[in-house]
C-alpha positions as CSV (number, residue, x, y, z in Angstrom):
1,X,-4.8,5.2,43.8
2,X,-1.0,5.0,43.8
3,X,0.7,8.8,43.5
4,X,3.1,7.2,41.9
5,X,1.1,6.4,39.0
6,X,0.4,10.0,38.4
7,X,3.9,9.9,37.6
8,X,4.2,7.0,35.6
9,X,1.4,8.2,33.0
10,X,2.7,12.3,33.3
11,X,6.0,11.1,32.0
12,X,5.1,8.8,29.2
13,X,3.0,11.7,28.3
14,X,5.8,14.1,28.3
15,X,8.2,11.9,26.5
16,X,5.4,9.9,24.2
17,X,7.5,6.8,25.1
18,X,7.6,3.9,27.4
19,X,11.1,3.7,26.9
20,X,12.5,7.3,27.6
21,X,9.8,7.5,30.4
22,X,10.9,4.1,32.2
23,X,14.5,5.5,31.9
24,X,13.6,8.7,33.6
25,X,11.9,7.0,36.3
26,X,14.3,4.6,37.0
27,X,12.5,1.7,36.8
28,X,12.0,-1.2,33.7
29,X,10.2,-1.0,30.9
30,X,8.2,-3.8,30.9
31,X,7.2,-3.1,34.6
32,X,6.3,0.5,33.8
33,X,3.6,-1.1,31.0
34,X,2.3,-3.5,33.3
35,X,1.8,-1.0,35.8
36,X,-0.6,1.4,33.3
37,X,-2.5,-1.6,32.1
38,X,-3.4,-2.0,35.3
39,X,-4.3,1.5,36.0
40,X,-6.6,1.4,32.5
41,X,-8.2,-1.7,33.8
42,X,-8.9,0.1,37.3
43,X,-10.3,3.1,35.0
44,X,-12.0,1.3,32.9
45,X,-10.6,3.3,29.8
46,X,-7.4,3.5,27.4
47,X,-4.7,6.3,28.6
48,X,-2.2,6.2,25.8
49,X,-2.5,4.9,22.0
50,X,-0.1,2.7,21.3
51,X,1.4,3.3,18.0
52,X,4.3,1.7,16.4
53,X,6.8,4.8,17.1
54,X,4.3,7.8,18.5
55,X,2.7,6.8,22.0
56,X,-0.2,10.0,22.3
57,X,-2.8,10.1,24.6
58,X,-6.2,9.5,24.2
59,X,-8.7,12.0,24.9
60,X,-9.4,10.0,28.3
61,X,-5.7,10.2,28.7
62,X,-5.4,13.6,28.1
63,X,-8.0,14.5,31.0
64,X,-5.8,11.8,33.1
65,X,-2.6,13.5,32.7
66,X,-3.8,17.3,33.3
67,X,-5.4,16.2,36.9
68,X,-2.7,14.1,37.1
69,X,-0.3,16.9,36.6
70,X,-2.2,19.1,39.2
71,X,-2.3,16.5,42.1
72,X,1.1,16.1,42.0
73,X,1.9,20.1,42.1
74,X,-0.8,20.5,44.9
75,X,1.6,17.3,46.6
76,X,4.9,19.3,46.1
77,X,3.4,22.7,47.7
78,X,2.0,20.8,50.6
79,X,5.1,18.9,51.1
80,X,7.6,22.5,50.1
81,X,5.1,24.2,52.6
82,X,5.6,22.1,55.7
83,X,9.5,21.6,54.9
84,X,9.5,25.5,54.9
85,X,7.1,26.0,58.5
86,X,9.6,23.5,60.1
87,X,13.3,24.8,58.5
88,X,12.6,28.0,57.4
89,X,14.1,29.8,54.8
90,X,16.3,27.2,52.6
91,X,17.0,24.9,49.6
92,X,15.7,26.6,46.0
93,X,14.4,29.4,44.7
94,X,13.5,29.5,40.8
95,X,13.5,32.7,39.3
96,X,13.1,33.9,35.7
97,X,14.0,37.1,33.8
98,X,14.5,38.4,30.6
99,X,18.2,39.2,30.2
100,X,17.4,42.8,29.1
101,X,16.1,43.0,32.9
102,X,17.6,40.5,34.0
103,X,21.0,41.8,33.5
104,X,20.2,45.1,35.3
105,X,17.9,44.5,38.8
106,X,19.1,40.7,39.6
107,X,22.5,41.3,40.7
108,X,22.3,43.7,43.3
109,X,19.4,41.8,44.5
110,X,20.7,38.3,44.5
111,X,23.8,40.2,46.2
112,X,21.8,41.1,49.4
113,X,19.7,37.8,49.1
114,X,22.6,35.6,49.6
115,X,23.8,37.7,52.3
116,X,20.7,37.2,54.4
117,X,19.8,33.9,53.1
118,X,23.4,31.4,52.0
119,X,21.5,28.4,52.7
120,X,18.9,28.8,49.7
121,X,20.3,28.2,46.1
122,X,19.5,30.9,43.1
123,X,18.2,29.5,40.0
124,X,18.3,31.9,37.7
125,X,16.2,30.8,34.1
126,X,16.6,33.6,31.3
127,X,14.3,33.2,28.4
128,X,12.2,34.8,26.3
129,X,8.5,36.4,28.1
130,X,6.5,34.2,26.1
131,X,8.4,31.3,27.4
132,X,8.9,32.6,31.0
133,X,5.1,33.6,31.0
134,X,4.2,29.6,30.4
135,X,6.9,28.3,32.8
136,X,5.6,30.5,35.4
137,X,2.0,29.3,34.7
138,X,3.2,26.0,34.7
139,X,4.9,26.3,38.1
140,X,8.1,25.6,36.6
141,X,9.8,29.2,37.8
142,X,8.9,30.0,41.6
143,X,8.9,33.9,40.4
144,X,9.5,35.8,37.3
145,X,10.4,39.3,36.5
146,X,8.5,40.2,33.7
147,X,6.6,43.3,31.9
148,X,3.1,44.5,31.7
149,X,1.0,43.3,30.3
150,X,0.7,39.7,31.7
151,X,-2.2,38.4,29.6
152,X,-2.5,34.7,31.7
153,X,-5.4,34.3,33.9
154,X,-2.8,31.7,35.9
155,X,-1.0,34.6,36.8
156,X,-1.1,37.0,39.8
157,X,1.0,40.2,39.5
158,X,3.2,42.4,41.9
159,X,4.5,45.5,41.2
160,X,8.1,46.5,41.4
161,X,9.2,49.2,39.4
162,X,7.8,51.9,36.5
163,X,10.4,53.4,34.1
164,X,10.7,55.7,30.9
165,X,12.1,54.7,27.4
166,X,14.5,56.3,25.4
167,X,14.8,56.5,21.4
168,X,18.4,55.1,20.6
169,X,20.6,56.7,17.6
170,X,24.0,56.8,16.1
171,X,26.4,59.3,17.9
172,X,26.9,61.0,14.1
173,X,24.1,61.6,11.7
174,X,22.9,58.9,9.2
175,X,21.3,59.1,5.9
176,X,18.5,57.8,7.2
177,X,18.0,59.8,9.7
178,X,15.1,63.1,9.7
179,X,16.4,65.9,8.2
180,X,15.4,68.1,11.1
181,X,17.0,65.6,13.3
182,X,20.3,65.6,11.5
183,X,20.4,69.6,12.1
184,X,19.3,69.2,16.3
185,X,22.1,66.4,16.2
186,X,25.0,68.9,15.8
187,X,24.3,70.4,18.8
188,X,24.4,68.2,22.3
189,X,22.4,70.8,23.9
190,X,19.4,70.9,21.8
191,X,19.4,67.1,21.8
192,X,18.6,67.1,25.4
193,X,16.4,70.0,25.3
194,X,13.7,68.2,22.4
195,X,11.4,65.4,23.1
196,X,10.4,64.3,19.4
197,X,7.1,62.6,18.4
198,X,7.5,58.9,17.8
199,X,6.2,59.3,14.5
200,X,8.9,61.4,12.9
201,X,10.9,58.0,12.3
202,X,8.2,55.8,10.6
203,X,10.7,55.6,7.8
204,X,13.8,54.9,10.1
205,X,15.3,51.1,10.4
206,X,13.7,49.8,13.7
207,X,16.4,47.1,15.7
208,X,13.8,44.5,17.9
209,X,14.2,41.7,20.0
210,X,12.8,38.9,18.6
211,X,9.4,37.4,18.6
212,X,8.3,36.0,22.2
213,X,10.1,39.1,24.2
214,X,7.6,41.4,25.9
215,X,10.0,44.4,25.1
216,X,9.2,43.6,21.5
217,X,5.3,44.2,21.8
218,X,6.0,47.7,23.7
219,X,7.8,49.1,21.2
220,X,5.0,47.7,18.7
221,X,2.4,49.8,20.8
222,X,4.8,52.8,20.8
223,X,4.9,52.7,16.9
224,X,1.4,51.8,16.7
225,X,0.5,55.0,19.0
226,X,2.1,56.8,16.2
227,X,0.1,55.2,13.4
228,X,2.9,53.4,12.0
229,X,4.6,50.1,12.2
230,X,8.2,50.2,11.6
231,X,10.7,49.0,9.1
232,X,12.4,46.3,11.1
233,X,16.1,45.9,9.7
234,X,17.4,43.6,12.2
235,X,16.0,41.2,15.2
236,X,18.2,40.2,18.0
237,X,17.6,38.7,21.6
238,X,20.1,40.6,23.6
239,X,19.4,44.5,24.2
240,X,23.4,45.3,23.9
241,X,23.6,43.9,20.3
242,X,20.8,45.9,19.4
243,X,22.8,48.8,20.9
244,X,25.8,47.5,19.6
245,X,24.2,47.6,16.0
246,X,22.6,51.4,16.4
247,X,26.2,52.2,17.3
248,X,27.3,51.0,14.1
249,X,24.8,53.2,12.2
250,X,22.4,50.5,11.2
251,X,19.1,51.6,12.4
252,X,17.5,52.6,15.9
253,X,16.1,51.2,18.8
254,X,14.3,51.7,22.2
255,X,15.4,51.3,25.3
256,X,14.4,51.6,28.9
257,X,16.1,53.9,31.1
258,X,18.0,51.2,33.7
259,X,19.7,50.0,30.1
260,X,21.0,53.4,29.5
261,X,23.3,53.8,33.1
262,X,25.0,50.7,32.8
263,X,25.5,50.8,28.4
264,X,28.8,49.9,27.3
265,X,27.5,51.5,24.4
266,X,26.8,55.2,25.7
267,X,30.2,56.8,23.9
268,X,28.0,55.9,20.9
269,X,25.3,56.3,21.3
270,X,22.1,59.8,21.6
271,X,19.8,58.8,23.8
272,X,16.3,61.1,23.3
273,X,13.2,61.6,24.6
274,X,10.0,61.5,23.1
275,X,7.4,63.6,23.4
276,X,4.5,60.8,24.8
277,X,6.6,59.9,27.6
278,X,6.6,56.1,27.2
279,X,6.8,54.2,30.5
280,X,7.0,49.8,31.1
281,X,6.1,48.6,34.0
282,X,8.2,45.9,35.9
283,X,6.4,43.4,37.9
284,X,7.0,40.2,39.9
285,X,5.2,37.4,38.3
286,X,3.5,33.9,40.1
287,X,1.2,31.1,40.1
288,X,-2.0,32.3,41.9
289,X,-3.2,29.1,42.5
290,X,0.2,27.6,43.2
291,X,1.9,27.9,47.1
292,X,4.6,31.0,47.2
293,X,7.2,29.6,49.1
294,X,8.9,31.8,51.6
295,X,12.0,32.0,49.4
296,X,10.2,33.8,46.9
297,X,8.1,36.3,48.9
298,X,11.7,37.3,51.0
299,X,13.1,38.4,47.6
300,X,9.9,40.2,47.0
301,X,10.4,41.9,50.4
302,X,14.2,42.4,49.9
303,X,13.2,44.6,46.7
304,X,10.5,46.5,48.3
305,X,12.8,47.6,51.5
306,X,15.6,48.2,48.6
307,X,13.0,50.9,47.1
């Protein structure tokens, strides 16, 4: 059977259109639907429905398309892994982040990587986890840098890094705010010297990322370990709005330390402890079942000698 009809029946899948999938693949329509009637008469079964305006796949189709779909990554390793044993270490690497992390381990890292490495090309893809997680799955991203847990059997796990979090406040005492907080706030020192329980702000405006981030579920857990869930004022996707906001007096936040050396924020921010000493745990993030090119295991080893 013809690879390239793996192709042909992945992409009309994709785009649920003969049209947009003969344009992708560069080829003409008519010859792209003679091509899979001739692949449904070699199968003996219908791929696709044909429906004026919706082209789905049948349930024979849909069992097509997934195989389909896994022969042609199992192709691409093979052919990524021999390209790799004869040139060594060059061409792509795909790697995805949340920007809150993102923003923070990447640079220095891609820094060192290029130094060692100028003939491979950074990718980077920041999204959400929930979208990173399936891309990653998918073997869409080479690597991602993502937070435990990691809930996808797909998904094999490497440990980089494990860090506290910090409560984030206004500067200056809010209405809002605990009373006994409001009397520690007036003196720095006793700031630093309290770790307070998670629980003394149950009624406090909580700032989250949005549905999808994996930040968003720890602080969840945090609340939930203090048998509340919070008031959530606002949602954002970027860490340093939701700094930006506390700064401005409209609620709190958490944070992880690495966020807290490089804030823009900090002249405006108290950063406090609390008393469960709350921890994420960083970790590089692949396919098991996919090939790890060599690009992606150097910047694993760049990290680790970095540590």
């Amino acid at each position: 059977m013809d690879m390239r009809l793996f192709e042909y029946a992945l992409e009309i899948y994709k785009t649920k259109s003969f049209t947009k999938a003969a344009s992708h693949l560069h080829i003409a329509q008519p010859s792209l639907s003679k091509q899979i009637a001739k692949l449904e008469q070699e199968l003996g079964v219908y791929l696709f429905d044909r429906k004026p305006g919706s082209i789905e796949p049948t349930p024979d189709g849909l069992c097509f398309v997934k195989q389909a779909e896994k022969i042609l990554q199992m192709r691409d390793d093979l052919r990524r892994e021999i390209l790799e044993r004869k040139e060594g270490i060059r061409g792509e690497l795909k790697i995805g982040s949340t920007a809150i992390t993102g923003g923070h381990v990447l640079p220095p890292l891609f820094r060192i990587y290029n130094e060692q490495f100028p003939n491979v090309c950074i990718q980077l893809i920041e999204e959400s986890t929930e979208r990173l997680i399936d891309l990653t799955a998918r073997g869409l991203v080479d690597i991602s840098i993502l937070s435990l847990p990691i809930e996808d059997s797909r998904l094999n796990t490497k440990t980089m890094l494990t860090e506290p979090l910090y409560l984030v406040l206004p500067k200056e005492p809010k209405q809002w705010m605990p009373e006994k907080l409001k009397r520690i706030m007036s003196s720095t020192k006793l700031i630093k010297q309290n770790a307070f329980p998670i629980e003394d702000f149950a009624n406090c405006p909580f700032i989250l990322l949005k549905q999808g981030y994996g930040f968003r579920r720890t602080v969840l857990e945090l609340c939930a370990r203090g048998r509340f869930e919070p008031q959530i004022a606002y949602e954002t996707s970027s860490i340093e709005t939701a700094q930006s906001l506390v700064g401005n007096g409209l609620g709190l936040t958490v944070v992880p330390e690495m966020v807290i050396h490089r804030s823009s924020y900090q002249s405006s921010l108290t950063y406090i402890k609390l008393d469960s000493n709350p921890t994420r745990t960083l970790v590089f993030t692949y396919n098991k079942k996919r090939y790890l090119s060599m690009n992606a295991k150097a910047l694993i080893e760049i990290y680790e000698k970095q540590s």
